[in-house]
């Protein structure tokens, strides 16, 4: 032993031993258990440290490889498990301080590719040292080394972030974060705040700010390491914020800041400390470091400064100015920082700003203003009375600077002005004209972001002056700016859509006098400045138009006069309307009559302004007259209802001339003329009885026709743009949309006066534009912007269209014409006579025919109108062509056109159709459906799609209230026969070559719905029911497809699609007959007939299905179609069998006709059920069949019932344990599974039930999880949940609940075991919890032993809540919550003793939702869906709090502890407001349980930080909840 010791020691220290050998020996000594050295680990650590220090102190030379190996050896030691174990055992291991110094010196040098030591090795060593509590003392006890290391690492991180290379490894940032953590601990232990300040500002301030800036502004790429991007970058930024807070703005430094910032007279009260300890000019030091051009790269310097100043300002406010304290210090800090940005009036530094610098400076200023506002730095009264308005003058200087150097293209410029207005409107008041000019009238804002910021500024301006009741003052400046000389054609509209909405809100808040004052100002400006000089001047005409739009916007959004309006306001309104008429309307109308050239630009604009003034005056005058009886119109009562209504005060001849002139002056003038005509119609309708005067009615018709026909030519143009519903935005490109919107939105007014030509035009226009391609619309414009096609779609889909029967009928007529025009272009098979019959629109329904429209009997020849006779003829021709299979051809190019027409017809409401319209539509669709043939160019899939759409529409028309009119011209059985004949014909021509195509299967379902719907109509009408069903049954039995199947030919010789269609028709007929038998069960003759029909259908349906099973199509049993067919056949046989026995007949009922088919089919199904992945539709059909099959076995007293039940249970177990079936699939199948299991339990004996229980219990063994048989457990858990949900009776119920405690115990063990593996959470844990919930709910009053209920709490405590993925989070949370809810709701007696355990489980849920629902930074923010999940969990927690509060007996004692737990956790996180709202509401319910002693206990026992949180909670509870509850109790009996 001594020899070994002395040998190793000498060899490591000896100069003769090669370094390579020394390293091998050292490695061996470290890992070998046979090498004994006293304090071996320390000796080896000292040796490698001494070697590295000696090399870097140049005491000896080493090769590069040896040096690298030494560092690697040190790294291995630092990360070895042996060292970690020694640390845990608290054995003393130390490292030399010189090692830390060497690491610090080598970190920056190791970046070079030629460096002997890799940077990763040095960082790993550093990480190992800092991660060890014993070794990290070499940094923590020598603060200078820690600061130096942090400085070097920050510079290194900055260098990596500045490069364009992707950040692939997180090591550097992990070590940096670890170093920051250690430095923060060391900083807290420092007793000298001045030393901390000097260290931070000297070595850490600049690199940390640069690093924070680079982390914040880096454009992260997909190649960057996700850990660095999402986690480490955020953590490092947060640590830097804390470092700056605790290093620069310490409480001990406040006196120095105050002394430096405040003027001499303000700082006289500051106590001065010893000169040696004073921190003389901290702000100067900070700003000097920020302005250091040597440290920062010139390209980054200003950006770093602009991003850092708002942060430093916010930190300083948090440190010194909380709660409005030390406002003056905060202000002077703000002023120094703003000056540092270069935004100062003292020097012209802003002159050299480029656009990017302006953007950065304004963003920084915006953030500084936001912090100032949020901290209440500016108090107007205090500033004026105590500080000589120092703040006010500085803010005014900043505002003047911004307005002197306008930056209208930068959104932050508007936001800065908005912040200054929020401080005080007086700041911008002296420069209000500049603000209105540069930020409103003359601002050219086309970018959406800039527009949004501008709207926010101007909305704030409007809102502020509205609250101050000074909105007229703002409008005075606005009008002055508008009337200044300027290039008005370059100006944007004064009011954007958003600003107009805000103006509307503000006008409703203003007193009426101020609104009228604004209107008077506009009128005065027009009358004094614009109208006298408008003749021949384009710019004056544009200003006049702007003021007309402004006056229109104000008057249309002001409060209307009514009978409650004070008389002075009414009189002032009368004077306003009179002044508008005399000073604006008449001069402008006379100006138009002077005979100027109609091509002059100024005249067009004057026309637009004049018409807008006229429309505004006429509209407002009418509204005032209607709503206010005290109002007297300036023009007196109307005597003649002509165009003089539109232009008050003018002669008839002048009005006609004005109309002619203005109609030729552009699109906006045209729209305004239409609006005036509409106003004329409304006025006539309100004030006259037009039915007594033919002239007035003619005038109305003329006006309505004028409005509709005015835009006829423009709606055909291709370059139509979107319109935002503002009249100021109407031009040649938006006029078509505005005109079409005017027409469609006023159809209710114009409809009685529109001619057939007008109605046809509107209908044709809707049909032509409904499928036009829309211009792309942004998200912000979707609600406001309109297009022609959007308006047409809205009209077509609105509920108003059917309420206008003439237009609705005209549209259907237009649609039918379009259909017929299209069909006439097809190549062959079209009977033009049939199409002409359908195109007729003169069907006149007499009174007796209307009453009989729901009768199936066709009108007699002498009673029917010619139109109906022609329709009957057309119907017969359609039936004939369908039966002889005379099909038309449609090419692939015609496919889209026909589909568009079909989609339009699909938008129509069948209930709104007139009888003739519905009949013609049905006949046309029937013609298309039965006369369509796929051409060479058109694929079969497209033909199927087209047929599918057609049959969907035919099915929809069956629901119309006038469908009886269709049956006036066609028998229902004839329709059924025609449809099936045409479909059989199409199948024979290759339509159904691939019967497994999803499109074909969907089409089969559509045909089945059509057949079933029509047969249901036959039954509901109760007229010729038997005749129709017999006739259709006879057709199906005698058709060619049926004869081929009965002939015994092999299935391969038939068309498989035709066979499917025949099966579809037969099964549908069976279902309808079965339902009909229930309806007519008292009519013996009908029952006999229907039973006979059912037997005939079953005779052919059985062999067809048997043939299918023997053919090559048997492998396609995966399709639900055949399973449903066999199920229906079995149900038909059971129904026929039940009706065969007459009353009093004790003879046994006859056996089933095809028992072998059913048995074979059930066996095949059980094999296929879990053999491989199957569609859900197939599984649903299979489960339905097995239910019916089990029921049939019971009814027929099958001797093999025992085997059937057990085999079904085994099949279900295999199905639910199949690897391909998901939880969502099981959820979808749950109803079918429950029905099947209910049938099984109702059919089995007690012995069979015990066998079922034993089969299920096998899957509940915990060993299944250990063996990896997870799906077997899922199967068993699911079956138990389904079984307990079924109605059990008698011995089966007793047997189940006898074993229920064992099942609960097994489930608890399963949950505990599954919770150990996170991957099993959604697969096993959640289903087990759901089953546990159902057992507890159904076991209410049955589970007598409380222990079996309380067992569940131990399972809930093991459920993982904090590590689960987001997609599984809600299911786990909800399942856990439901178990707790079942306990508290269904087992109240258990809660008397188990309340602490219950609360412990629930507290885990609350903590989890609080941590998930905390406010997150930009890097952490998840999707909206994730937040909605958290919100739903918070709602569940609130719900549980409410139920806890309702159980006062059990939880009153624990109420204070519940509150204490909540506030303790709330103090740790900042919750999202929505999440906090729900949790707080729940906590209010708990506080209702707390008595006064509980509140006192909480106030005394809670810790300091938590106590403040509780006080805030209790204060809000008292203010918002307790007072409301007491108010409710006061009025409660």
Tab-separated table of C-alpha atoms in Angstrom, residues 212 218 324 451 554 825 876 1047:
chain	number	residue	atom	x	y	z
A	212	UNK	CA	-30.212	42.066	-23.939
A	218	UNK	CA	-32.439	38.921	-33.143
A	324	UNK	CA	-46.900	58.189	-7.224
A	451	UNK	CA	-53.481	54.220	-40.391
A	554	UNK	CA	-71.928	65.085	-38.140
A	825	UNK	CA	-76.391	23.508	-75.535
A	876	UNK	CA	-94.993	12.588	-68.553
A	1047	UNK	CA	-81.887	-16.115	-62.546
